[in-house]
Short mmCIF file of C-alpha atoms in Angstrom, two decimals:
data_model
loop_
_atom_site.label_atom_id
_atom_site.label_comp_id
_atom_site.label_asym_id
_atom_site.label_seq_id
_atom_site.Cartn_x
_atom_site.Cartn_y
_atom_site.Cartn_z
CA GLN A 6 -117.19 21.60 311.35
CA VAL A 7 -114.16 22.00 309.12
CA GLN A 8 -114.71 23.55 305.72
CA LEU A 9 -112.08 23.93 303.00
CA VAL A 10 -112.29 26.85 300.57
CA GLU A 11 -110.14 26.74 297.43
CA SER A 12 -109.14 29.38 294.91
CA GLY A 13 -106.65 29.99 292.11
CA GLY A 14 -107.59 27.52 289.41
CA GLY A 15 -108.01 28.49 285.79
CA LEU A 16 -106.72 28.24 282.24
CA VAL A 17 -103.02 28.64 281.51
CA GLN A 18 -100.75 27.97 278.54
CA PRO A 19 -98.03 25.32 278.67
CA GLY A 20 -95.02 26.66 280.54
CA GLY A 21 -97.14 29.03 282.56
CA SER A 22 -97.80 29.23 286.28
CA LEU A 23 -100.70 29.14 288.70
CA ARG A 24 -100.98 29.41 292.46
CA LEU A 25 -103.69 27.52 294.31
CA SER A 26 -104.84 28.43 297.81
CA CYS A 27 -106.96 26.54 300.32
CA ALA A 28 -108.09 27.77 303.72
CA ALA A 29 -109.64 25.64 306.44
CA SER A 30 -112.36 27.49 308.31
CA GLY A 31 -114.15 26.75 311.55
CA SER A 32 -113.21 26.63 315.21
CA GLY A 33 -112.08 24.14 317.82
CA PHE A 34 -110.17 21.85 315.47
CA SER A 35 -106.57 20.97 314.72
CA ILE A 36 -105.02 20.20 311.33
CA ASN A 37 -102.05 17.86 311.15
CA ARG A 38 -101.56 17.50 307.40
CA MET A 39 -102.73 19.50 304.39
CA GLY A 40 -102.24 18.78 300.74
CA TRP A 41 -103.44 18.62 297.17
CA TYR A 42 -104.78 15.78 295.06
CA ARG A 43 -105.82 15.85 291.42
CA GLN A 44 -108.01 13.82 289.10
CA ALA A 45 -107.87 13.94 285.31
CA PRO A 46 -110.66 12.59 283.08
CA GLY A 47 -110.60 8.80 282.98
CA LYS A 48 -107.84 8.55 285.57
CA GLN A 49 -107.56 7.78 289.26
CA ARG A 50 -107.25 10.56 291.79
CA GLU A 51 -103.60 10.95 292.72
CA LEU A 52 -101.67 12.68 295.45
CA VAL A 53 -99.81 15.75 294.22
CA ALA A 54 -98.21 17.17 297.36
CA THR A 55 -98.65 17.21 301.13
CA ILE A 56 -97.22 19.21 304.00
CA THR A 57 -97.39 18.51 307.73
CA SER A 58 -97.80 21.05 310.50
CA GLY A 59 -94.06 20.70 311.07
CA GLY A 60 -93.23 21.59 307.48
CA THR A 61 -92.37 18.16 306.08
CA THR A 62 -93.29 17.99 302.39
CA ASN A 63 -93.99 15.17 299.97
CA TYR A 64 -94.46 15.32 296.18
CA VAL A 65 -95.41 12.95 293.43
CA ASP A 66 -92.41 12.41 291.15
CA SER A 67 -94.02 14.04 288.12
CA VAL A 68 -94.20 17.48 289.78
CA LYS A 69 -90.90 17.55 291.68
CA GLY A 70 -88.91 20.62 290.76
CA ARG A 71 -91.96 22.34 289.27
CA PHE A 72 -94.49 22.56 292.12
CA THR A 73 -93.98 23.92 295.62
CA ILE A 74 -96.34 23.37 298.53
CA SER A 75 -96.33 25.71 301.51
CA ARG A 76 -98.45 26.36 304.57
CA ASP A 77 -99.43 29.11 306.97
CA ASN A 78 -100.32 27.29 310.18
CA ALA A 79 -101.73 30.40 311.85
CA LYS A 80 -104.24 30.77 309.03
CA ASN A 81 -104.76 27.05 308.40
CA THR A 82 -104.02 27.76 304.76
CA VAL A 83 -102.10 25.67 302.23
CA TYR A 84 -100.71 26.87 298.89
CA LEU A 85 -99.55 25.13 295.75
CA GLU A 86 -97.27 27.11 293.45
CA MET A 87 -97.29 25.43 290.05
CA ASN A 88 -94.63 26.37 287.51
CA SER A 89 -93.66 25.06 284.08
CA LEU A 90 -97.13 23.65 283.67
CA LYS A 91 -97.75 20.89 281.16
CA PRO A 92 -100.94 19.67 279.47
CA GLU A 93 -100.60 16.52 281.56
CA ASP A 94 -101.21 18.66 284.65
CA THR A 95 -104.77 19.34 283.51
CA ALA A 96 -107.11 18.04 286.19
CA VAL A 97 -109.50 18.95 288.96
CA TYR A 98 -107.37 19.76 291.99
CA TYR A 99 -108.74 18.95 295.43
CA CYS A 100 -107.56 20.42 298.70
CA ASN A 101 -107.19 17.95 301.56
CA ALA A 102 -106.78 18.38 305.30
CA TYR A 103 -106.33 15.70 307.93
CA GLY A 104 -107.38 16.60 311.43
CA GLY A 105 -110.38 17.12 313.65
CA TYR A 106 -111.45 17.62 317.22
CA ALA A 107 -110.32 16.50 320.64
CA TYR A 108 -111.76 13.19 321.81
CA ARG A 109 -112.87 12.31 318.28
CA PRO A 110 -111.17 10.25 315.58
CA TRP A 111 -109.45 12.48 313.06
CA ILE A 112 -110.55 12.27 309.43
CA ASP A 113 -109.75 13.62 305.98
CA TYR A 114 -111.60 16.74 304.86
CA TRP A 115 -111.92 17.71 301.20
CA GLY A 116 -112.50 20.86 299.24
CA GLN A 117 -114.95 21.08 296.37
CA GLY A 118 -112.23 20.97 293.72
CA THR A 119 -110.89 23.62 291.34
CA GLN A 120 -110.26 23.11 287.63
CA VAL A 121 -106.76 23.60 286.26
CA THR A 122 -106.51 23.49 282.47
CA VAL A 123 -103.17 23.70 280.66
CA SER A 124 -103.70 24.23 276.95
CA SER A 125 -102.40 26.29 274.05
#
């Protein structure tokens, strides 16, 4: 089955940068879309950025111009470069992948989440 492994979270000061990585492991599956969601305490989980296998990207308005999502299709890996970080970016960030196996309905897969804390 598909497993998502995340890395890169941590503590950073306002204005700093972090780079998140997420790799999908397994065999015999295809991934159409990968992305990142985040959830802050007391708030709904929200989409941050997505990227398709063809390279089409989508961002929530609050991170446009600051975050960049990219993807290595050969490695089934997605990255999120986060610059000019703000305290409002503090959240648990979850990797997401949409895909699956031939002759089966495709579903969303989720990583375990990685904490990003922006604080002085």
